[in-house]
Each structure stands twice: as C-alpha cells, then as structure tokens.
C-alpha cells in the first residue's frame, strides 16, 4: 500500500480509500442491501490490504452506511482514518435549500453553523466515535449561508478536537479559493474519470500550489468502466447507474470500440480493466487519492493491484484517445 500525508494534519492515509455509498443500499444501489456482516468483511479485508481510510456520509442510505460502519468499527476505530460529510440532511423543518427526494425523504443542503454541528453529532452517534478525522462539506453552497460562517465552524470543530481536517466536495475551484480565505482545506473530493475528466483538469492548477489532495470519486463510473458487459445491464428507476449516459443505447457502438483497446491492454498487463482505469487515474495529479466504492472484499483485493501497475505515456495517450468520443463534461449524479 502507498500512503500520503493529509495536509495540515499528521494523518498518514492510504492512497486507496474505501468508499461506502453502496453500503447504504436503498434505491440508489438497488441490486443489493448490505448488512453488518458485509461491513465487517470489508473492514477485515481493508486491514489485510493496508487500506486505513474510509469515506462515508449521513445520506448514504439515510444513516445506514454510517450505522453499519459504526458496528463494524467497534474495537478497531483507531486503525482507520474516518471521513464523513456535513451539509446534506433530512431534517426538513430546519431550512437550507432543497437538494433531492429519495426513498421517502426530502434532503436539503444546509451549510449553516447550526446544521453542520447537528450533522456531525449525528454522524458521531451512528459511527460510535467521539471524533471524525476529516469532515467534508458535501455540497459547498446552500445559496444562503456565507462561506465564512461555514469555514469558521469547521475551524472551531478542529479546535474542539471533533475533527482534524476540513474538506470540500462537489465544488468548483472558486469555491476552494473562497474557503481558503478563512482556513485550510486539506482535500477536495470531486468526480473525475477517463470518461469525464474535465472537472479535474480545471481544478488541478488551483490545488498544486498548496499540495492539496484531489480525492477522486467516480473513477470507474459506478462500474461502467469495469467490463464491456456492464453497459448492457439494466437498473431500476432511481438507481444511479441508470442515469449514466453510457448506459444509453446510442453510446454502445463507441463503447465497444473503446473496450477493444482496454481488453487488449489488460491482457498484456495481466490485470483487470478496472486496474487499468485506476492506474491511469493515479497518473493524472501528483497528490491524488483514489476513492473506490466497494461492496465486496474481492473488489478491494483487485483494486490494490493497480498500485503496482505502471503505464507508459504511450499507453495513457492511447487510452485517452480511445475515450475521447465517449467523454462527457457534465453528469447527472
């Protein structure tokens, strides 16, 4: 395993992060409903692989992901860097701005000081811990609360020992610059993939000067970039994978041509196609963190192989050329 220091902390985090959106189940991940046994098996395998970094959020299954993790973390909390999020909540009477409706809940985005503190306390209770290592503002702007209020609240929580670092997600470079006026942002967690790289390319120059970590989510596009056959699957309405453009019939011919190259390269490197995509991702920015959603120990074991895979510039150029016609700037996630 490879490790990197989280800026402004003494945390040594694995370059691969266990993402637990899928652990929340619900309509977003309609094909499985994980349980405590699943969560425990994932953490067992994480320890085996040297993965010490876990990402979750209150709205992953409306508390389900955090609750399952809390049970699985009993007796081993100190072995993991634990990251969860603030700003999205389903306390509908309290304000914020409407974000979405899902599984019978109305979720609002609220970055006010009071909301952030309530979000954090709820997470600590479900996770069975007295602190988070990193708190991520899930969506940075509720269009009501000043950035200064949000960042100063995060600074207070650091001083109180309830978190060690602050981070942003679903943000833009200007958001990062605005938050940095009032404190330190250790990482940004953003969507980035070979099929949708534009946001990362725009963001990298703003982060390099501070060596801020760019934490990738969506590198495998919810499984679309793991196999040729994945795009042929059908998903229930509301499932995140049903909304991806590559699941649409019009994309499948170009998708097959793209996979001709990936399958040939994977055979040459004796690795999975997912490993190719993950290895490409790791070449894109010096301080990159690879957040991979994992619901099965086998996925975690395979993912770790990407760290020993070395792609040539000719290979990464070929991958980018083959993907170009499939690339999209904006995704409905």
GROMACS .gro file of C-alpha atoms in nm:
model
  333
    1UNK     CA    1   0.000   0.000   0.000
    2UNK     CA    2   0.108   0.358  -0.063
    3UNK     CA    3   0.036   0.635   0.188
    4UNK     CA    4   0.014   1.013   0.176
    5UNK     CA    5   0.004   1.275   0.450
    6UNK     CA    6  -0.323   1.465   0.474
    7UNK     CA    7  -0.220   1.834   0.459
    8UNK     CA    8  -0.237   2.029   0.786
    9UNK     CA    9  -0.250   1.703   0.987
   10UNK     CA   10  -0.026   1.417   1.094
   11UNK     CA   11  -0.259   1.161   0.931
   12UNK     CA   12  -0.092   0.904   0.705
   13UNK     CA   13  -0.368   0.789   0.473
   14UNK     CA   14  -0.371   0.503   0.225
   15UNK     CA   15  -0.382   0.617  -0.136
   16UNK     CA   16  -0.685   0.393  -0.185
   17UNK     CA   17  -0.996   0.491   0.008
   18UNK     CA   18  -1.285   0.259   0.091
   19UNK     CA   19  -1.598   0.430  -0.039
   20UNK     CA   20  -1.922   0.325   0.129
   21UNK     CA   21  -2.202   0.490  -0.067
   22UNK     CA   22  -2.310   0.145  -0.184
   23UNK     CA   23  -2.312   0.020   0.175
   24UNK     CA   24  -2.614   0.244   0.232
   25UNK     CA   25  -2.825   0.047  -0.017
   26UNK     CA   26  -3.164   0.199  -0.091
   27UNK     CA   27  -3.294   0.280  -0.437
   28UNK     CA   28  -2.962   0.433  -0.546
   29UNK     CA   29  -2.795   0.090  -0.525
   30UNK     CA   30  -3.099  -0.127  -0.594
   31UNK     CA   31  -2.932  -0.462  -0.659
   32UNK     CA   32  -2.806  -0.524  -0.303
   33UNK     CA   33  -2.897  -0.429   0.050
   34UNK     CA   34  -2.578  -0.471   0.258
   35UNK     CA   35  -2.578  -0.568   0.624
   36UNK     CA   36  -2.347  -0.566   0.926
   37UNK     CA   37  -2.170  -0.881   0.806
   38UNK     CA   38  -2.087  -0.710   0.475
   39UNK     CA   39  -1.942  -0.407   0.652
   40UNK     CA   40  -1.733  -0.620   0.886
   41UNK     CA   41  -1.592  -0.826   0.596
   42UNK     CA   42  -1.494  -0.508   0.413
   43UNK     CA   43  -1.302  -0.375   0.711
   44UNK     CA   44  -1.133  -0.712   0.765
   45UNK     CA   45  -1.009  -0.703   0.406
   46UNK     CA   46  -0.910  -0.336   0.433
   47UNK     CA   47  -0.684  -0.420   0.726
   48UNK     CA   48  -0.536  -0.708   0.528
   49UNK     CA   49  -0.461  -0.479   0.233
   50UNK     CA   50  -0.331  -0.184   0.435
   51UNK     CA   51  -0.628   0.039   0.348
   52UNK     CA   52  -0.675   0.262   0.651
   53UNK     CA   53  -0.903   0.529   0.505
   54UNK     CA   54  -1.286   0.510   0.499
   55UNK     CA   55  -1.529   0.756   0.344
   56UNK     CA   56  -1.899   0.771   0.427
   57UNK     CA   57  -2.182   1.025   0.462
   58UNK     CA   58  -2.506   1.067   0.659
   59UNK     CA   59  -2.721   1.048   0.345
   60UNK     CA   60  -2.577   0.717   0.226
   61UNK     CA   61  -2.891   0.515   0.292
   62UNK     CA   62  -3.013   0.791   0.528
   63UNK     CA   63  -2.780   0.682   0.807
   64UNK     CA   64  -2.750   0.316   0.704
   65UNK     CA   65  -2.389   0.332   0.582
   66UNK     CA   66  -2.269   0.510   0.897
   67UNK     CA   67  -2.465   0.278   1.126
   68UNK     CA   68  -2.324  -0.038   0.965
   69UNK     CA   69  -1.973   0.106   0.976
   70UNK     CA   70  -2.014   0.202   1.339
   71UNK     CA   71  -2.090  -0.158   1.429
   72UNK     CA   72  -1.802  -0.290   1.218
   73UNK     CA   73  -1.557  -0.038   1.369
   74UNK     CA   74  -1.610  -0.149   1.728
   75UNK     CA   75  -1.274  -0.239   1.878
   76UNK     CA   76  -1.074  -0.108   1.582
   77UNK     CA   77  -1.165   0.259   1.537
   78UNK     CA   78  -0.801   0.360   1.592
   79UNK     CA   79  -0.691   0.157   1.291
   80UNK     CA   80  -0.877   0.375   1.042
   81UNK     CA   81  -0.891   0.733   0.922
   82UNK     CA   82  -1.262   0.807   0.922
   83UNK     CA   83  -1.415   1.064   0.692
   84UNK     CA   84  -1.779   1.166   0.675
   85UNK     CA   85  -1.972   1.465   0.550
   86UNK     CA   86  -2.184   1.759   0.653
   87UNK     CA   87  -2.446   1.981   0.484
   88UNK     CA   88  -2.696   1.728   0.344
   89UNK     CA   89  -2.967   1.634   0.590
   90UNK     CA   90  -3.330   1.527   0.603
   91UNK     CA   91  -3.433   1.747   0.899
   92UNK     CA   92  -3.685   1.918   0.675
   93UNK     CA   93  -3.814   2.172   0.926
   94UNK     CA   94  -3.478   2.339   0.977
   95UNK     CA   95  -3.409   2.513   0.649
   96UNK     CA   96  -3.142   2.502   0.384
   97UNK     CA   97  -3.218   2.461   0.016
   98UNK     CA   98  -3.388   2.165  -0.149
   99UNK     CA   99  -3.147   1.909  -0.298
  100UNK     CA  100  -3.348   1.596  -0.384
  101UNK     CA  101  -3.615   1.348  -0.277
  102UNK     CA  102  -3.519   0.985  -0.227
  103UNK     CA  103  -3.668   0.680  -0.058
  104UNK     CA  104  -3.939   0.885   0.110
  105UNK     CA  105  -3.706   1.156   0.238
  106UNK     CA  106  -3.660   1.518   0.135
  107UNK     CA  107  -3.294   1.611   0.153
  108UNK     CA  108  -3.186   1.971   0.194
  109UNK     CA  109  -2.842   2.128   0.169
  110UNK     CA  110  -2.761   2.343   0.471
  111UNK     CA  111  -2.410   2.476   0.534
  112UNK     CA  112  -2.503   2.691   0.834
  113UNK     CA  113  -2.312   2.660   1.160
  114UNK     CA  114  -2.606   2.501   1.342
  115UNK     CA  115  -2.667   2.245   1.068
  116UNK     CA  116  -2.301   2.145   1.044
  117UNK     CA  117  -2.285   2.082   1.418
  118UNK     CA  118  -2.604   1.874   1.412
  119UNK     CA  119  -2.481   1.677   1.110
  120UNK     CA  120  -2.154   1.600   1.285
  121UNK     CA  121  -2.315   1.494   1.611
  122UNK     CA  122  -2.549   1.262   1.423
  123UNK     CA  123  -2.256   1.103   1.241
  124UNK     CA  124  -2.055   1.056   1.560
  125UNK     CA  125  -2.351   0.883   1.723
  126UNK     CA  126  -2.410   0.644   1.432
  127UNK     CA  127  -2.039   0.573   1.388
  128UNK     CA  128  -1.984   0.516   1.758
  129UNK     CA  129  -1.689   0.753   1.789
  130UNK     CA  130  -1.604   1.082   1.956
  131UNK     CA  131  -1.438   1.241   1.651
  132UNK     CA  132  -1.405   1.233   1.275
  133UNK     CA  133  -1.064   1.260   1.120
  134UNK     CA  134  -1.195   1.456   0.821
  135UNK     CA  135  -1.525   1.638   0.771
  136UNK     CA  136  -1.622   1.705   0.411
  137UNK     CA  137  -1.875   1.972   0.313
  138UNK     CA  138  -2.086   1.750   0.088
  139UNK     CA  139  -2.218   2.037  -0.126
  140UNK     CA  140  -2.035   2.362  -0.065
  141UNK     CA  141  -2.302   2.623  -0.127
  142UNK     CA  142  -2.659   2.631   0.001
  143UNK     CA  143  -2.702   2.978  -0.160
  144UNK     CA  144  -2.793   3.120   0.182
  145UNK     CA  145  -2.502   3.075   0.422
  146UNK     CA  146  -2.181   3.280   0.384
  147UNK     CA  147  -1.868   3.073   0.324
  148UNK     CA  148  -1.706   3.245   0.620
  149UNK     CA  149  -1.967   3.103   0.859
  150UNK     CA  150  -1.921   2.750   0.726
  151UNK     CA  151  -1.541   2.756   0.737
  152UNK     CA  152  -1.521   2.920   1.077
  153UNK     CA  153  -1.749   2.646   1.214
  154UNK     CA  154  -1.516   2.381   1.075
  155UNK     CA  155  -1.220   2.565   1.233
  156UNK     CA  156  -1.399   2.560   1.570
  157UNK     CA  157  -1.464   2.187   1.540
  158UNK     CA  158  -1.093   2.131   1.474
  159UNK     CA  159  -1.003   2.329   1.787
  160UNK     CA  160  -1.257   2.126   1.986
  161UNK     CA  161  -1.100   1.800   1.870
  162UNK     CA  162  -1.416   1.678   1.698
  163UNK     CA  163  -1.246   1.677   1.356
  164UNK     CA  164  -0.884   1.701   1.245
  165UNK     CA  165  -0.926   1.846   0.896
  166UNK     CA  166  -1.180   2.006   0.664
  167UNK     CA  167  -1.252   1.919   0.302
  168UNK     CA  168  -1.487   2.009   0.018
  169UNK     CA  169  -1.690   1.801  -0.225
  170UNK     CA  170  -1.894   1.883  -0.534
  171UNK     CA  171  -1.720   2.218  -0.554
  172UNK     CA  172  -1.551   2.438  -0.810
  173UNK     CA  173  -1.207   2.599  -0.800
  174UNK     CA  174  -1.358   2.932  -0.697
  175UNK     CA  175  -1.526   2.762  -0.401
  176UNK     CA  176  -1.189   2.627  -0.292
  177UNK     CA  177  -1.034   2.972  -0.316
  178UNK     CA  178  -1.320   3.123  -0.113
  179UNK     CA  179  -1.296   2.866   0.165
  180UNK     CA  180  -0.919   2.904   0.181
  181UNK     CA  181  -0.966   3.272   0.277
  182UNK     CA  182  -1.093   3.161   0.619
  183UNK     CA  183  -0.894   2.845   0.695
  184UNK     CA  184  -0.728   2.540   0.546
  185UNK     CA  185  -0.887   2.288   0.312
  186UNK     CA  186  -0.691   1.961   0.318
  187UNK     CA  187  -0.855   1.796   0.018
  188UNK     CA  188  -1.129   1.827  -0.238
  189UNK     CA  189  -1.337   1.523  -0.326
  190UNK     CA  190  -1.459   1.550  -0.683
  191UNK     CA  191  -1.597   1.342  -0.967
  192UNK     CA  192  -1.325   1.250  -1.216
  193UNK     CA  193  -1.282   0.971  -1.467
  194UNK     CA  194  -1.136   0.885  -1.804
  195UNK     CA  195  -1.487   0.934  -1.945
  196UNK     CA  196  -1.549   1.263  -1.761
  197UNK     CA  197  -1.214   1.430  -1.687
  198UNK     CA  198  -1.289   1.797  -1.749
  199UNK     CA  199  -1.365   1.899  -1.391
  200UNK     CA  200  -1.038   1.759  -1.263
  201UNK     CA  201  -0.836   1.919  -1.539
  202UNK     CA  202  -0.990   2.256  -1.444
  203UNK     CA  203  -0.922   2.202  -1.074
  204UNK     CA  204  -0.563   2.071  -1.068
  205UNK     CA  205  -0.383   2.407  -1.121
  206UNK     CA  206  -0.562   2.560  -0.821
  207UNK     CA  207  -0.455   2.280  -0.587
  208UNK     CA  208  -0.091   2.228  -0.684
  209UNK     CA  209   0.042   2.536  -0.508
  210UNK     CA  210  -0.080   2.406  -0.169
  211UNK     CA  211  -0.027   2.034  -0.242
  212UNK     CA  212  -0.395   1.993  -0.163
  213UNK     CA  213  -0.517   1.638  -0.221
  214UNK     CA  214  -0.753   1.576  -0.510
  215UNK     CA  215  -0.968   1.283  -0.399
  216UNK     CA  216  -1.134   1.115  -0.696
  217UNK     CA  217  -1.478   0.963  -0.683
  218UNK     CA  218  -1.645   0.800  -0.983
  219UNK     CA  219  -1.318   0.679  -1.138
  220UNK     CA  220  -1.492   0.361  -1.253
  221UNK     CA  221  -1.821   0.540  -1.330
  222UNK     CA  222  -2.020   0.319  -1.094
  223UNK     CA  223  -1.894   0.004  -1.269
  224UNK     CA  224  -1.935   0.118  -1.629
  225UNK     CA  225  -1.555   0.118  -1.665
  226UNK     CA  226  -1.503  -0.235  -1.534
  227UNK     CA  227  -1.622  -0.451  -1.821
  228UNK     CA  228  -1.772  -0.442  -2.168
  229UNK     CA  229  -2.082  -0.624  -2.048
  230UNK     CA  230  -2.162  -0.381  -1.766
  231UNK     CA  231  -2.320  -0.131  -2.002
  232UNK     CA  232  -2.566  -0.400  -2.114
  233UNK     CA  233  -2.716  -0.427  -1.767
  234UNK     CA  234  -3.045  -0.261  -1.679
  235UNK     CA  235  -3.110  -0.087  -1.350
  236UNK     CA  236  -3.422   0.016  -1.165
  237UNK     CA  237  -3.552   0.370  -1.191
  238UNK     CA  238  -3.368   0.586  -0.941
  239UNK     CA  239  -3.053   0.373  -0.946
  240UNK     CA  240  -2.752   0.599  -1.006
  241UNK     CA  241  -2.625   0.373  -1.285
  242UNK     CA  242  -2.944   0.412  -1.490
  243UNK     CA  243  -2.869   0.784  -1.530
  244UNK     CA  244  -2.522   0.749  -1.678
  245UNK     CA  245  -2.505   0.839  -2.048
  246UNK     CA  246  -2.304   0.528  -2.140
  247UNK     CA  247  -2.599   0.313  -2.035
  248UNK     CA  248  -2.797   0.455  -2.324
  249UNK     CA  249  -2.829   0.259  -2.649
  250UNK     CA  250  -2.678   0.532  -2.865
  251UNK     CA  251  -2.342   0.501  -2.689
  252UNK     CA  252  -2.286   0.126  -2.713
  253UNK     CA  253  -2.106   0.101  -3.050
  254UNK     CA  254  -1.839   0.350  -2.949
  255UNK     CA  255  -1.822   0.188  -2.607
  256UNK     CA  256  -1.741  -0.150  -2.768
  257UNK     CA  257  -1.457   0.004  -2.971
  258UNK     CA  258  -1.319   0.162  -2.656
  259UNK     CA  259  -1.321  -0.173  -2.478
  260UNK     CA  260  -1.137  -0.343  -2.764
  261UNK     CA  261  -0.832  -0.141  -2.659
  262UNK     CA  262  -0.883  -0.188  -2.284
  263UNK     CA  263  -0.917  -0.565  -2.313
  264UNK     CA  264  -0.601  -0.587  -2.522
  265UNK     CA  265  -0.407  -0.376  -2.270
  266UNK     CA  266  -0.542  -0.568  -1.970
  267UNK     CA  267  -0.432  -0.896  -2.125
  268UNK     CA  268  -0.084  -0.754  -2.189
  269UNK     CA  269  -0.052  -0.639  -1.826
  270UNK     CA  270  -0.226  -0.944  -1.680
  271UNK     CA  271  -0.463  -0.723  -1.485
  272UNK     CA  272  -0.830  -0.627  -1.469
  273UNK     CA  273  -0.975  -0.348  -1.681
  274UNK     CA  274  -1.058  -0.168  -1.357
  275UNK     CA  275  -0.687  -0.175  -1.271
  276UNK     CA  276  -0.604  -0.003  -1.599
  277UNK     CA  277  -0.854   0.274  -1.530
  278UNK     CA  278  -0.736   0.314  -1.171
  279UNK     CA  279  -0.370   0.322  -1.274
  280UNK     CA  280  -0.447   0.585  -1.539
  281UNK     CA  281  -0.627   0.792  -1.274
  282UNK     CA  282  -0.327   0.785  -1.042
  283UNK     CA  283  -0.106   0.937  -1.313
  284UNK     CA  284  -0.319   1.248  -1.351
  285UNK     CA  285  -0.217   1.456  -1.049
  286UNK     CA  286   0.075   1.431  -0.803
  287UNK     CA  287  -0.139   1.436  -0.486
  288UNK     CA  288  -0.428   1.214  -0.588
  289UNK     CA  289  -0.640   0.997  -0.360
  290UNK     CA  290  -0.839   0.715  -0.516
  291UNK     CA  291  -1.182   0.673  -0.360
  292UNK     CA  292  -1.338   0.350  -0.485
  293UNK     CA  293  -1.685   0.235  -0.384
  294UNK     CA  294  -1.655  -0.126  -0.270
  295UNK     CA  295  -1.925  -0.366  -0.156
  296UNK     CA  296  -1.727  -0.690  -0.187
  297UNK     CA  297  -1.385  -0.788  -0.045
  298UNK     CA  298  -1.288  -0.923  -0.389
  299UNK     CA  299  -1.322  -0.572  -0.534
  300UNK     CA  300  -1.086  -0.438  -0.271
  301UNK     CA  301  -0.827  -0.707  -0.333
  302UNK     CA  302  -0.837  -0.640  -0.707
  303UNK     CA  303  -0.819  -0.262  -0.662
  304UNK     CA  304  -0.493  -0.283  -0.470
  305UNK     CA  305  -0.323  -0.438  -0.774
  306UNK     CA  306  -0.343  -0.101  -0.953
  307UNK     CA  307  -0.068   0.036  -0.730
  308UNK     CA  308   0.190  -0.194  -0.888
  309UNK     CA  309   0.077  -0.129  -1.244
  310UNK     CA  310   0.296   0.113  -1.443
  311UNK     CA  311   0.154   0.251  -1.766
  312UNK     CA  312   0.371   0.415  -2.029
  313UNK     CA  313   0.286   0.757  -2.170
  314UNK     CA  314   0.205   0.586  -2.499
  315UNK     CA  315  -0.048   0.367  -2.319
  316UNK     CA  316  -0.215   0.652  -2.131
  317UNK     CA  317  -0.226   0.857  -2.451
  318UNK     CA  318  -0.390   0.564  -2.632
  319UNK     CA  319  -0.650   0.526  -2.357
  320UNK     CA  320  -0.734   0.895  -2.369
  321UNK     CA  321  -0.763   0.892  -2.748
  322UNK     CA  322  -0.994   0.592  -2.744
  323UNK     CA  323  -1.214   0.753  -2.478
  324UNK     CA  324  -1.239   1.095  -2.637
  325UNK     CA  325  -1.559   1.041  -2.835
  326UNK     CA  326  -1.728   0.900  -2.523
  327UNK     CA  327  -1.623   1.175  -2.286
  328UNK     CA  328  -1.887   1.395  -2.126
  329UNK     CA  329  -1.844   1.722  -1.939
  330UNK     CA  330  -2.146   1.710  -1.709
  331UNK     CA  331  -2.303   1.405  -1.547
  332UNK     CA  332  -2.637   1.362  -1.370
  333UNK     CA  333  -2.518   1.234  -1.030
   0.00000   0.00000   0.00000
